[in-house]
Structures are given as C-alpha cells and as structure tokens.
Coordinates of C-alpha atoms in Angstrom, one line a residue:
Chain A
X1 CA 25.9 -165.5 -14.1
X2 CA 29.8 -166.4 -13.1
X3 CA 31.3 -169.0 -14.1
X4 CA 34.8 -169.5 -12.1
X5 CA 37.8 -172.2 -13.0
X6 CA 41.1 -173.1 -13.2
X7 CA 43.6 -174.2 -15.5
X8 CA 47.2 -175.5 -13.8
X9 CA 47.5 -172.5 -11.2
X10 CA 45.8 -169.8 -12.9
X11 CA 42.0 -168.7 -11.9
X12 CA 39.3 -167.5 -13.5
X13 CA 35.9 -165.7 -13.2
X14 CA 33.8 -165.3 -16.5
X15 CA 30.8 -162.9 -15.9
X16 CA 28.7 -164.1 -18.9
X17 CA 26.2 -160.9 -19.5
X18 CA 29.1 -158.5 -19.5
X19 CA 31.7 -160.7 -21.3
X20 CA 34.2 -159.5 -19.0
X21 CA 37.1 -162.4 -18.5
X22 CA 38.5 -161.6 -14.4
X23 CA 42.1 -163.1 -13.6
X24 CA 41.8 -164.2 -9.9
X25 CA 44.5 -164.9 -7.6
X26 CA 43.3 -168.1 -5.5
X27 CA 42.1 -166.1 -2.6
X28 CA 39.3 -164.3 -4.8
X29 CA 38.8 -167.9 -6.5
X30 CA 38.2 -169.4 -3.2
X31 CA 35.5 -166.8 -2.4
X32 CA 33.9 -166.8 -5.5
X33 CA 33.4 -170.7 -5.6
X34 CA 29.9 -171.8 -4.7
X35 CA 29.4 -168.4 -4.0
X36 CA 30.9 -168.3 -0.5
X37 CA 31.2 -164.5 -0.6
X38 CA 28.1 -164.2 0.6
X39 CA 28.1 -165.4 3.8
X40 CA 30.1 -164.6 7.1
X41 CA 30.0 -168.3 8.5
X42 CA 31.5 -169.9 5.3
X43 CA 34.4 -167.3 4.4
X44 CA 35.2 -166.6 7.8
X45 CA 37.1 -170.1 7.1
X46 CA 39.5 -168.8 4.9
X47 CA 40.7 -166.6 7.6
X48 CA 43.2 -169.1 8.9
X49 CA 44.4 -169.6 5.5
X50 CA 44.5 -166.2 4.1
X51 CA 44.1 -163.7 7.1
X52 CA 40.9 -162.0 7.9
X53 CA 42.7 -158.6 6.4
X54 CA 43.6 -160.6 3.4
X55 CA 39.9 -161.8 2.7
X56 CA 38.3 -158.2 3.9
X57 CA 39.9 -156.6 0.9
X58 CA 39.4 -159.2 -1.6
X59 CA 35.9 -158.8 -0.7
X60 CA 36.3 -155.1 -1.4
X61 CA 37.1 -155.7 -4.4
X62 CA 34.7 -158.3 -5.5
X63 CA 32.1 -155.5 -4.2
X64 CA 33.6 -153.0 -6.5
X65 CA 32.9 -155.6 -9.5
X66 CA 29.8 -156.5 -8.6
X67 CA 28.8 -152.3 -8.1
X68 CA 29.6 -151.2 -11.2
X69 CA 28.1 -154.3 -13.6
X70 CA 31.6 -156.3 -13.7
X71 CA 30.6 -159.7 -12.2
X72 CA 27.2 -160.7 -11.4
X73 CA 25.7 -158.9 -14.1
X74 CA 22.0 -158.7 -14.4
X75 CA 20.8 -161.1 -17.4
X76 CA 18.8 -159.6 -20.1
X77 CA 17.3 -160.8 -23.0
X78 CA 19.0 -158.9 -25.6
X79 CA 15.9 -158.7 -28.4
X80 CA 17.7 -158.8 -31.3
X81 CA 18.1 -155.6 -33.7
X82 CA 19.2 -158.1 -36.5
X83 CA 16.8 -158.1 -39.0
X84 CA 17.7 -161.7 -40.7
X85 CA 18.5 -161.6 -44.3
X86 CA 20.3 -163.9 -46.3
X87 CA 23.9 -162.7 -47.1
X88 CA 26.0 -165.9 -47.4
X89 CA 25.5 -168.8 -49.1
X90 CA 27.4 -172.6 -49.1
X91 CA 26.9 -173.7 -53.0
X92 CA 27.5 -177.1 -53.7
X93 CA 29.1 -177.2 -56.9
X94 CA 29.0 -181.0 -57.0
X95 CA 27.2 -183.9 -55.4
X96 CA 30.4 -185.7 -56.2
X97 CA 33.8 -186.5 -54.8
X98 CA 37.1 -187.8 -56.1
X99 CA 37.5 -189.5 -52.3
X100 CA 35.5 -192.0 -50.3
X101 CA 35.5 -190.6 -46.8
X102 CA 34.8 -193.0 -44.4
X103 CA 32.8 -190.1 -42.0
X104 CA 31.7 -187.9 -45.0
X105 CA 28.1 -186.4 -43.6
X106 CA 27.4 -186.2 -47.2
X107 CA 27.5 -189.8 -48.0
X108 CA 30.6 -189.4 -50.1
X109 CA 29.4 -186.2 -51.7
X110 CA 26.2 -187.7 -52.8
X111 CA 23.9 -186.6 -49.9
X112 CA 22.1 -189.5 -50.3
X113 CA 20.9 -189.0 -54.3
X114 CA 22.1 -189.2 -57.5
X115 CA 25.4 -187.1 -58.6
X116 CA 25.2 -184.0 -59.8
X117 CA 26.6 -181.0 -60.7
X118 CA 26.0 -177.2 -60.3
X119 CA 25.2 -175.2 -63.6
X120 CA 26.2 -171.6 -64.4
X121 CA 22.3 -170.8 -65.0
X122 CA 21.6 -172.3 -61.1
X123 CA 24.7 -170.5 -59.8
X124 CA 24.2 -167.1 -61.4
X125 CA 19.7 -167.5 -60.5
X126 CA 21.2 -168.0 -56.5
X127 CA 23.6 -164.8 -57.0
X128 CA 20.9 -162.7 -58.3
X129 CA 18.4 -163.7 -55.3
X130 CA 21.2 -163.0 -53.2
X131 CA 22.1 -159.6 -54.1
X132 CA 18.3 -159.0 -54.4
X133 CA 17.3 -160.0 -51.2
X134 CA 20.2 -159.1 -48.5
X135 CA 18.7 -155.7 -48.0
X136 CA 21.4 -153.4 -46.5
X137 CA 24.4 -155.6 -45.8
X138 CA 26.8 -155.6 -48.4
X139 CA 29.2 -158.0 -47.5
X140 CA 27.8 -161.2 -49.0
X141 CA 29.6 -164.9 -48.6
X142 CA 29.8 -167.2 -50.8
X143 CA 31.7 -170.9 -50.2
X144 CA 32.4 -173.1 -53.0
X145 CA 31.3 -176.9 -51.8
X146 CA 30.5 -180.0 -52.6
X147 CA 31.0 -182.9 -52.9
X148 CA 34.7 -182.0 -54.1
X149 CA 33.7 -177.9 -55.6
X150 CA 37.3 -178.3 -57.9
X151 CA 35.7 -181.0 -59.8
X152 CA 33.4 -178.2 -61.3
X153 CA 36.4 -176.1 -61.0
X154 CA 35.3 -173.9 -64.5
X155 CA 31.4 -173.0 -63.1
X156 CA 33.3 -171.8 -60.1
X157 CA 35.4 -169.2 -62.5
X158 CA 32.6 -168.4 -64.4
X159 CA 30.6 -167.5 -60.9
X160 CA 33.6 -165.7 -59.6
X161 CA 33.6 -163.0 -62.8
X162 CA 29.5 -163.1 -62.8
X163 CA 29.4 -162.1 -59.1
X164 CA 32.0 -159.2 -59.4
X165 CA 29.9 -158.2 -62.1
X166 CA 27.3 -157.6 -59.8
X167 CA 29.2 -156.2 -57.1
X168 CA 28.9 -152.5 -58.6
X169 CA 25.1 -152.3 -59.6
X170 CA 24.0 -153.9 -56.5
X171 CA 26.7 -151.9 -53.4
X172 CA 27.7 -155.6 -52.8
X173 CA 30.8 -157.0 -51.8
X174 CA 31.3 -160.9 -52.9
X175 CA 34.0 -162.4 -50.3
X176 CA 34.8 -166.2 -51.6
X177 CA 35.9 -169.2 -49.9
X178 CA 36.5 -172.5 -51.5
X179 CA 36.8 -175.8 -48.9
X180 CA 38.6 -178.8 -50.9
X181 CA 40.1 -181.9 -50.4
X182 CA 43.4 -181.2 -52.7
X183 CA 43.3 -183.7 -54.6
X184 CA 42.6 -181.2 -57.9
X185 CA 44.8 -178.7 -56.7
X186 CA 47.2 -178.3 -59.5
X187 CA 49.4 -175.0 -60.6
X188 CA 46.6 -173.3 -62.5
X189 CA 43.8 -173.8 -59.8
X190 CA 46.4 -172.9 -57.0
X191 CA 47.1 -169.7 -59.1
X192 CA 43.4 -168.8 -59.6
X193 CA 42.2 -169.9 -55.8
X194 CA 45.0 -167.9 -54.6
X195 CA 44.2 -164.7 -56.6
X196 CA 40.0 -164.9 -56.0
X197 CA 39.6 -166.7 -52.5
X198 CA 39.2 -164.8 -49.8
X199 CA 39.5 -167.9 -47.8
X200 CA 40.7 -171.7 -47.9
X201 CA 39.3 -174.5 -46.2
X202 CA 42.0 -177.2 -46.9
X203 CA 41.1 -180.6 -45.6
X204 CA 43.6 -182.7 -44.5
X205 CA 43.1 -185.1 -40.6
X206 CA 47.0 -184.7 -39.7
X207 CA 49.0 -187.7 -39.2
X208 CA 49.3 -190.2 -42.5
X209 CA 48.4 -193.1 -40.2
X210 CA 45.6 -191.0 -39.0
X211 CA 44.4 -189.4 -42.3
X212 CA 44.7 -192.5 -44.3
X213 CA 42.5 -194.5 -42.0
X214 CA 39.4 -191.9 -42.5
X215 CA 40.2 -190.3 -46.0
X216 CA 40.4 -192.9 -48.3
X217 CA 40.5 -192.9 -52.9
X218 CA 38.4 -194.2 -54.8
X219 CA 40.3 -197.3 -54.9
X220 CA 40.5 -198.2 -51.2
X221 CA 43.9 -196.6 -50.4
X222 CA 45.0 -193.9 -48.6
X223 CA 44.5 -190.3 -49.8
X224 CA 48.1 -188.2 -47.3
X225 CA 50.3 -188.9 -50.2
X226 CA 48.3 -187.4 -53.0
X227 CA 47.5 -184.0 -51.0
X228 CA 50.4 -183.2 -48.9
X229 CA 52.6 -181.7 -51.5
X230 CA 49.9 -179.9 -53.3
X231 CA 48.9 -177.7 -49.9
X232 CA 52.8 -177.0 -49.3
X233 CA 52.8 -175.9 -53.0
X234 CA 49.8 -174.0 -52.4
X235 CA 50.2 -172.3 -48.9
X236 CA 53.6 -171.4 -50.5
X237 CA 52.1 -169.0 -52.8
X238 CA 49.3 -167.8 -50.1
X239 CA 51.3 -165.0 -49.0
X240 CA 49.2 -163.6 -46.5
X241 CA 46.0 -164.2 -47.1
X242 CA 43.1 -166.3 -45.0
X243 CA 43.4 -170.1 -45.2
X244 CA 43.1 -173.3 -43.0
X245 CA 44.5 -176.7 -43.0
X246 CA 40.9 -178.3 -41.3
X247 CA 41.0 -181.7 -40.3
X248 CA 38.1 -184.3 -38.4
X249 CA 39.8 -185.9 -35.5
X250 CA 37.6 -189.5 -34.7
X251 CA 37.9 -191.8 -31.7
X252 CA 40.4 -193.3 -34.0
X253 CA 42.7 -190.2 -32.5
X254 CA 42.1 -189.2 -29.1
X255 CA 46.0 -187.9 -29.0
X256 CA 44.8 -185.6 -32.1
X257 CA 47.4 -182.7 -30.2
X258 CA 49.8 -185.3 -32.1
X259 CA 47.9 -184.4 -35.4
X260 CA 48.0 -180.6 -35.1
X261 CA 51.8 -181.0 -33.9
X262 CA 52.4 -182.8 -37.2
X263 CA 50.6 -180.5 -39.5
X264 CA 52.4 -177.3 -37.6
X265 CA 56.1 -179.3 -38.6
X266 CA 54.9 -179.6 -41.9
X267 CA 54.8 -176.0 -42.7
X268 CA 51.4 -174.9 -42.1
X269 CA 50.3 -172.2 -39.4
X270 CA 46.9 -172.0 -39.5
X271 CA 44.9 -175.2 -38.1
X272 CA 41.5 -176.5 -37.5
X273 CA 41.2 -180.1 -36.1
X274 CA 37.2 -180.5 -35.2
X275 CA 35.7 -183.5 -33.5
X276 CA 33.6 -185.8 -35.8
X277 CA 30.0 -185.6 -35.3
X278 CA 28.6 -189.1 -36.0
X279 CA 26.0 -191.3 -34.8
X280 CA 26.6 -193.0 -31.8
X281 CA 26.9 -196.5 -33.5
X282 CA 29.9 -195.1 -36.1
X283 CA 32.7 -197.1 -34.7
X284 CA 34.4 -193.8 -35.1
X285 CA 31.8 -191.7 -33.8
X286 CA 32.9 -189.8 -30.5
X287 CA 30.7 -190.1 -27.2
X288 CA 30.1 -189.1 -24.1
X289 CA 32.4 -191.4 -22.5
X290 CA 35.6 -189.9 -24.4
X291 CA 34.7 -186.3 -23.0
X292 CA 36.9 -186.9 -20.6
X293 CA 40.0 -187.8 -22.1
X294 CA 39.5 -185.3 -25.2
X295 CA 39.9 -182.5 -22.7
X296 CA 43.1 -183.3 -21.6
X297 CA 44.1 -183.7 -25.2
X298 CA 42.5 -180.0 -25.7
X299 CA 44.6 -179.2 -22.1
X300 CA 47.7 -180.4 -23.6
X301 CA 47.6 -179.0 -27.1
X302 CA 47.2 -175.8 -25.1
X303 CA 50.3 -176.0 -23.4
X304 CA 51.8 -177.0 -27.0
X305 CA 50.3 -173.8 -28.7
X306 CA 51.5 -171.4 -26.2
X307 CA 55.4 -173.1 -26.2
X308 CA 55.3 -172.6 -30.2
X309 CA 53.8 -169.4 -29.9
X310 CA 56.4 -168.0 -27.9
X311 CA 58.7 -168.3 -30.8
X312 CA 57.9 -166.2 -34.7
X313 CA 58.9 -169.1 -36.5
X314 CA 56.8 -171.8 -34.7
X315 CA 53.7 -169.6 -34.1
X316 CA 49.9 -171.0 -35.8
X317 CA 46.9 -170.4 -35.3
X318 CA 44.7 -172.8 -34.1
X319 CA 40.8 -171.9 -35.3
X320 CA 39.3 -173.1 -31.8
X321 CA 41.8 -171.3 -29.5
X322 CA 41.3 -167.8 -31.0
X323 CA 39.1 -165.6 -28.9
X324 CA 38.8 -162.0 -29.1
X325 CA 37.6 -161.0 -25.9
X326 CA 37.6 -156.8 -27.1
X327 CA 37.2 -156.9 -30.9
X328 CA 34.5 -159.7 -31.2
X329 CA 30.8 -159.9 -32.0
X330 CA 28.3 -157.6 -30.3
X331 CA 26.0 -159.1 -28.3
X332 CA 23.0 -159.3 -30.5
X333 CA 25.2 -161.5 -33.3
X334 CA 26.5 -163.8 -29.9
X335 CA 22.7 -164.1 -29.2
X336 CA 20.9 -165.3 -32.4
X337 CA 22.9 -168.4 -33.9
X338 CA 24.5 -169.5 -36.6
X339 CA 22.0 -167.9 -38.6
X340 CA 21.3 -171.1 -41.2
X341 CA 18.4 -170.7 -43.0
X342 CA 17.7 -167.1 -41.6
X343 CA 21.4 -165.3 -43.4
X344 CA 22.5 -168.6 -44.5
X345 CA 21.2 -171.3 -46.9
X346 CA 22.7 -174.5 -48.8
X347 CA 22.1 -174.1 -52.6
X348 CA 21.9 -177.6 -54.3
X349 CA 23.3 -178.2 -57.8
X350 CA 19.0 -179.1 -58.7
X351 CA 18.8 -175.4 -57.3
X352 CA 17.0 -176.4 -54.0
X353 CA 18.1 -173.9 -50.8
X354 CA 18.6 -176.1 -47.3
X355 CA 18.9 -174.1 -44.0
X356 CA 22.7 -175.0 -44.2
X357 CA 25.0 -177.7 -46.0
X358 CA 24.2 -180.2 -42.7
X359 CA 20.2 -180.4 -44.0
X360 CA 21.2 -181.1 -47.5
X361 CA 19.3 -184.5 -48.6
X362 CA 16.5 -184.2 -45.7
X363 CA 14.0 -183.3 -48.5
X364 CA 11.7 -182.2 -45.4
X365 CA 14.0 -179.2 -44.9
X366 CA 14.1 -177.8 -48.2
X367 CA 12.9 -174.5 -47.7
X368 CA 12.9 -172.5 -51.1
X369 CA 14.8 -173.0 -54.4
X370 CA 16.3 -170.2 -56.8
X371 CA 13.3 -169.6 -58.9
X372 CA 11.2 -168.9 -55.9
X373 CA 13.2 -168.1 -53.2
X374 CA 12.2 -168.7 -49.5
X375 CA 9.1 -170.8 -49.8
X376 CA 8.5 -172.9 -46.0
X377 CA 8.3 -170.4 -44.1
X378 CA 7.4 -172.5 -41.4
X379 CA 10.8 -174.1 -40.7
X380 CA 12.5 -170.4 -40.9
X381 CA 10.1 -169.5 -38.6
X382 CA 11.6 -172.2 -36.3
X383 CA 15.0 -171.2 -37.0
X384 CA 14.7 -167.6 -36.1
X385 CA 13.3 -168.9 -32.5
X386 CA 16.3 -171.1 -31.3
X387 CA 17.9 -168.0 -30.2
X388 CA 20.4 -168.5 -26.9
X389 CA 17.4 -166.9 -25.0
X390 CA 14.9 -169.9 -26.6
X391 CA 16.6 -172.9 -25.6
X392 CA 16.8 -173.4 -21.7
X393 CA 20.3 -175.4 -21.8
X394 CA 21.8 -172.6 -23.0
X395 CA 19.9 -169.6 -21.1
X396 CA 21.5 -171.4 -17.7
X397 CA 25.0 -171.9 -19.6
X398 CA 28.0 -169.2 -19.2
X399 CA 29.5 -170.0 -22.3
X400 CA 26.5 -169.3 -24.5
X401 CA 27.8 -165.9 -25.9
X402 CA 30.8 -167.8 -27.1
X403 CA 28.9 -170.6 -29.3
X404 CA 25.6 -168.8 -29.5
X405 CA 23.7 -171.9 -28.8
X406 CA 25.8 -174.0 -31.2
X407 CA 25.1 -175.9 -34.4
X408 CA 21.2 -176.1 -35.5
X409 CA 21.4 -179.4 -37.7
X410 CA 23.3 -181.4 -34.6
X411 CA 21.2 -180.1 -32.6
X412 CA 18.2 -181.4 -34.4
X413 CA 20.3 -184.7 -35.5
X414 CA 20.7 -185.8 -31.9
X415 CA 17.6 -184.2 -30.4
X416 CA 14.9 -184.1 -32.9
X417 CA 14.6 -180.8 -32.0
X418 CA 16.6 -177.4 -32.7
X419 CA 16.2 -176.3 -28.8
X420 CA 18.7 -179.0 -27.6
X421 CA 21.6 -178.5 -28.2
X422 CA 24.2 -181.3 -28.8
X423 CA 25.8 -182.2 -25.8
X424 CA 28.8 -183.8 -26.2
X425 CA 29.4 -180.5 -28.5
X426 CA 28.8 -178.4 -25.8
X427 CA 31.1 -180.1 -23.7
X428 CA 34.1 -179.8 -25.7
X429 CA 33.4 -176.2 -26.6
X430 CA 33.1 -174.7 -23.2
X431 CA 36.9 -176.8 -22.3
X432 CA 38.0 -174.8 -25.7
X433 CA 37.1 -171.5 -24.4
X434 CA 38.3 -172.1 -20.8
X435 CA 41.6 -172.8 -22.3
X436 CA 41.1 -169.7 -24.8
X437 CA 41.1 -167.5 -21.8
X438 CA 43.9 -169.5 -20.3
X439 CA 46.0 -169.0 -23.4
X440 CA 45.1 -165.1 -23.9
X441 CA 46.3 -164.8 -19.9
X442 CA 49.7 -166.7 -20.5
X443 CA 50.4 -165.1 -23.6
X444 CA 49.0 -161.4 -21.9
X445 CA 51.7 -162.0 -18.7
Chain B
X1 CA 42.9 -153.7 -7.7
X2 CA 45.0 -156.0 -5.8
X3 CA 44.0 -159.6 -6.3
X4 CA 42.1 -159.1 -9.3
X5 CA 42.6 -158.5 -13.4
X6 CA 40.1 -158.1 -15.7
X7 CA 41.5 -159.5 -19.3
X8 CA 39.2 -157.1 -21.6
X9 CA 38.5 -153.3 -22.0
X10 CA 35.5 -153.6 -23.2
X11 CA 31.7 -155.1 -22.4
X12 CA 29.1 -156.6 -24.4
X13 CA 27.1 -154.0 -23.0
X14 CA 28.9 -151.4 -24.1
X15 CA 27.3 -148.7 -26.6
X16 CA 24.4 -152.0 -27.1
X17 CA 22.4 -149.1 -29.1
X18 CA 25.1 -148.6 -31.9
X19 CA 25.5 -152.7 -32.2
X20 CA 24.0 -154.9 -34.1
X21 CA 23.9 -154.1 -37.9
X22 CA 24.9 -157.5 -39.2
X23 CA 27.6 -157.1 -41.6
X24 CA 30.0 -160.1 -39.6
X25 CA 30.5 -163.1 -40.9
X26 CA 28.9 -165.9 -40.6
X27 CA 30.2 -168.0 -38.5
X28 CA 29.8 -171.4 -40.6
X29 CA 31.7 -169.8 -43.0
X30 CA 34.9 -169.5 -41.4
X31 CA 36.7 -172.9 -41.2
X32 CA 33.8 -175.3 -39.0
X33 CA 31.3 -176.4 -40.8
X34 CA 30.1 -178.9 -38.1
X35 CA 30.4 -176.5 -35.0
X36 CA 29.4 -172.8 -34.2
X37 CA 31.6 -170.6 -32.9
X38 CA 31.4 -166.9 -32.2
X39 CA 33.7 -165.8 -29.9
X40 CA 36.8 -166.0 -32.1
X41 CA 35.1 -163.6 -34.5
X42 CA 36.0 -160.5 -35.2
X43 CA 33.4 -157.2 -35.4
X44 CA 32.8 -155.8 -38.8
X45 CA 31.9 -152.2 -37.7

C-alpha cells in the first residue's frame, strides 16, 4: 500500500508495510498518482511535459523500489509476539476536582458517582498485582490521575516510596507521571513532582480568552490566572526532564495554532493541543464539518513550528508533530493498540480496574478490581482482537502503523463497537502525520 | 537515485525476528489521553 501527497511543493510516497517515507520530485509524484506507472497509454502523457528520457528513468527508479521491498510492499499480517500483560496503570487518586471543566469526560472528576478518594491500602493492593503479574517487562507505568491527583497529593508520596520499595525484590522499574490541572501546584509539590516524576502532564487550553471559556473554578470564573504562574515556576525548576503543557482545543478555537503560539511565548517548549472528543450535540464538540478548516489550522501551525525551530531559543516540541521514522516502535507494538485493558487498566479509588481512564463510570466495563485481579475476561478478550489487522477501516488505511488503530473507548463511544474507529479522529491524525513527514523533510534539507 | 529520497534508514521489516518484546511505553501514557499515537514513540530495545 502507497500512500502519495503533497504539502506546498514538496511530495511524498509513504509505503505503509515497510514504513519507508520516499521524497519525490513531482515527476515521480505524477507517476505514482492513481498508479499511472503502470501503464504505457496514461504516462506516455507526461512525455510532453517531462520528456520521455525524463519519465524512462524515473520509472527506473520506481522499479528499483518496488524490486527490493521499498514501495509496494507486500502486506502481512504481522501476528503479534506480544504477549499482553499489564505493565502500566492510570490510578485515579480522586474522583474529585478543584475545577468545573466545561468538557471534562469525567463529569468534573466524578465519573458520574459519588466522590472519592484513593487509599494507600487500594494503591499499594494495585502495585503488588502489578509487579506480580507483568511477567518479564520491567519497566512498569504508573500515572497519577483523577479527578485533580494533587488533591490526594500525600497517598501519591506514600505510593511513590511503596513502589521503589518494590522495585528491587520484584526487577521492576516504576517510571511516574502525574497529569494536573495546577491549581495545587505550590513550592513543596513542585519540588517533590520535580524530583519523582518521570513525566508531567500540565493542563492548560492556551489563550486566556480561550482557556477561561472551557476551564472554569468552582465559582464560575476563569481558572488562566490561578495556573499560569505556577507552571512558569514549575517548568523553571524542570531542568531537563519530560513534561507537557497539554491543552483541549474545542470549536470554540479553530485558530488553536494561536493557542500553541501563545503558550510557546510564554516560556514553555514542550506542547500538546488535542482536539476535544465530545458528543456531537456539545455545542463545543468538533464534527465532521470542521475537518476541513482544522487542517489548515494543523498546515499552518506547521509552517509556525518549523520557523521557531530554526532558531535554539524558539524551538518546542509539539507532541503530535514528533515522528521517529528510524528509532520508533517495531512493528508488532504499531500493530496491536493502545493496549487498554490488555497492558493498561484504570484503577478506581473503590479499587475497580477499567480497560483505560475513558471507560471509568461504564460499570459494564469493569473488568477486575485489586483483590481479584482480571475477572471479565470476555471484554479483554475483545480488546486483544481490535488489532490494526481486525478492524477493516484500518487494514485499507496507510496511516495505521502510525495510530495503531486509534483510541478503543472513542471508538466504542461513537460506534458502539471497538472495530470502528472514530472518524473524525482519524481524519485529523493522518493530516498530523502528513505534516510530520513534511516537517522531518524541511528540517532534514 | 535521481528523483527520489527515501527519509529513513531503516524498515519495519527489518530484523522482525528480534522485535517485539514489549518494554515501550504505552502510548496513553505519554501526554494524550484521548488519542493513540505510536509513531512519535521511541523503541525501548
């Protein structure tokens, strides 16, 4: 499968089976476009325009491609050598929050029940099955969520020493990651999230207009003031260790490149800004019909990223534009998903394990809890078999070893079903790694 | 070649028998939450 495009005047071919990422100059574009390659009558029409020479060794060399498994690369169903355990988990420390978020997927921290809070005894029951049952891999993850996670800021300590604890006995390696909202942040917890984090999910929507309108207090009123100061404070004593500024752009913002600008002039260098995922009757919620126009947003913040890139003291990173085309995944991790509820599972402060942090509150996907572990088997079952090479959207797709077949619980939120994927999702993602590759070439010339 | 450059070194095809022994992250973990991306990953091994 080839996938050819262009952005501005450079040209691509994408052979999805190898991976391999083919700068074309427009002659070899023109060929490879509907495939006209192939036959005499159709690319002996490019002669006037390139010269019959011209197109008899561009054909030469998409021969030489095609001969030795660079483009057009046979499709195979890579059977995966993964055995699934579970190695990371999201715990949410609270289902509470100190803000009223107007597209919070966890009904303002809540998930739809009472509040609660995380104990030490729940906390240290899902380390222990963790360590016991992630067989051979010993780097294990473990995010601190909620709800707001710093409003149960001293469990979190606690868990932090208990874990190290076990990293000896068991050959395990604990790597942490917190994902606030700020608003707790003070010198101690900056100190202590600094020192123990691995990573830093910092969530802030960009603009004050912008983030005010979405991220509200308690009280109503807008939440930019409260939080600004307390990331600069914070990413000021990061150094250089792992973090992100993440932010939920709504079709409140369709110029969200105007968000990212802002938070890069504000001092931070490492960006996420991810479309909302709401239901279609959100007044917020983003649709099909604003594809469109949030991919030349996406274009545009590309050209943005590689003008501040050119220069040390501009340079980010910007999550959804980093692609490593040599260093990445191997093909068996780009086949099988995201892996909730086969490596992954959502640990609720009652102790209940959800595929992922998305199910939490759909008691019908509860699928074990820390005294028992795993228990319904039945929906695991399902999630091991929504592989890339299960769902048909994404076996005909060329970007599927880039998303691995995207996100389960959107899927099944806008389906009813984990083996169709989310399509507005999929749209966006296959313009972000078109302009990925566009950005690597730019930045490779 | 002339009118064509390939971008990586490497394919996903590559040494497929020494691949696969799970240690990367997963990728809800990173900075998502609501999307799943694995190309911008990087290999453990």
């Amino acid at each position: 499968m080839v996938h050819v495009f262009n952005v501005k005047d450079l040209y691509f071919a994408v052979d999805t089976h190898s991976g391999l990422v083919h700068v074309l100059d427009k002659i070899v574009y023109d060929l490879l476009t509907d495939e006209i390659f192939k036959e005499e009558n159709k690319y002996r029409n490019l002669y006037d325009t390139y010269g019959e020479t011209s197109i008899k060794e561009a054909l030469t060399e998409i021969q030489y491609l095609i001969d030795n498994n660079m483009l057009y690369t046979q499709d195979m169903d890579h059977e995966s050598k993964i055995q699934p355990v579970i190695k990371a988990m999201c715990l949410n420390m609270t289902h509470d929050c100190n803000l009223r978020c107007r597209y919070c997927f966890a009904s303002q921290g809540t998930y739809k029940g009472e509040k609660a809070y995380l104990s030490f005894e729940t906390g240290k029951k899902a380390f222990n099955y963790l360590v016991k049952n992630s067989g051979k891999r010993r780097n294990l993850e473990v995010d601190f969520f909620g709800g707001e996670p710093l409003m149960n800021f001293e469990t979190i300590k606690k868990l932090v020493d208990y874990g190290r604890s076990l990293e000896k006995e068991y050959n395990k390696h604990f790597r942490f990651t917190i994902t606030t909202n700020g608003l707790l942040l003070d010198e101690e917890k900056t100190d202590y999230i600094n020192e123990n984090m691995d990573n830093v999910v910092l969530s802030l929507d960009g603009r004050k207009e912008i983030n005010d309108k979405m991220r509200k207090t308690v009280k109503g009123t807008g939440s930019y003031d409260l939080i600004i100061d307390k990331y600069k404070k914070f990413i000021s004593k990061r150094g250089k260790k792992d973090y992100f500024i993440r932010g939920t752009f709504t079709s409140n913002n369709p110029d969200f490149s105007e968000d990212v600008k802002h938070l890069r002039e504000a001092g931070f260098d490492k960006i996420s800004l991810e479309p909302v995922v709401a239901k279609p009757e959100e007044a917020y919620a983003l649709k099909e019909e604003h594809v469109d126009v949030l991919k030349k947003e996406y274009e545009k913040l590309a050209e943005y990223y590689i003008e501040s890139n050119k220069d040390k003291n501009k340079s980010f990173q910007f999550f959804h534009f980093n692609i490593e085309l040599d260093g990445g995944p191997c093909i068996y991790k780009r086949s099988v998903g995201c892996g909730a509820g086969t490596e992954y599972v959502a640990v609720t402060p009652s102790g209940d394990f959800y595929p992922c942090h998305q199910f939490v509150g759909e008691e019908e996907f509860i699928i074990g809890n820390v005294d028992e572990g795993i228990t319904n088997h039945l929906i695991v079952e399902k999630l091991k078999n929504v592989s890339v090479y299960d769902k048909p959207a994404c076996r005909a797709c060329w970007a599927k070893y880039f998303c691995s077949g995207g996100c389960h619980a959107n899927a099944y939120n806008f389906n009813k079903d984990f083996s169709i994927p989310y399509g507005v999702g999929c749209e966006l993602e296959k313009k972000r790694v078109e302009l990925s590759i566009y950005i690597k070439a730019m930045m490779s010339q | 070649m002339k009118y064509i450059k390939t971008l990586n070194k490497n394919k996903l095809t590559d040494n497929i028998s020494s691949k696969g022994c799970g240690e990367c992250q997963t990728s809800c973990q990173s900075a998502c939450k609501t999307s799943c991306t694995v190309g911008n990953q990087k290999c453990e091994k």
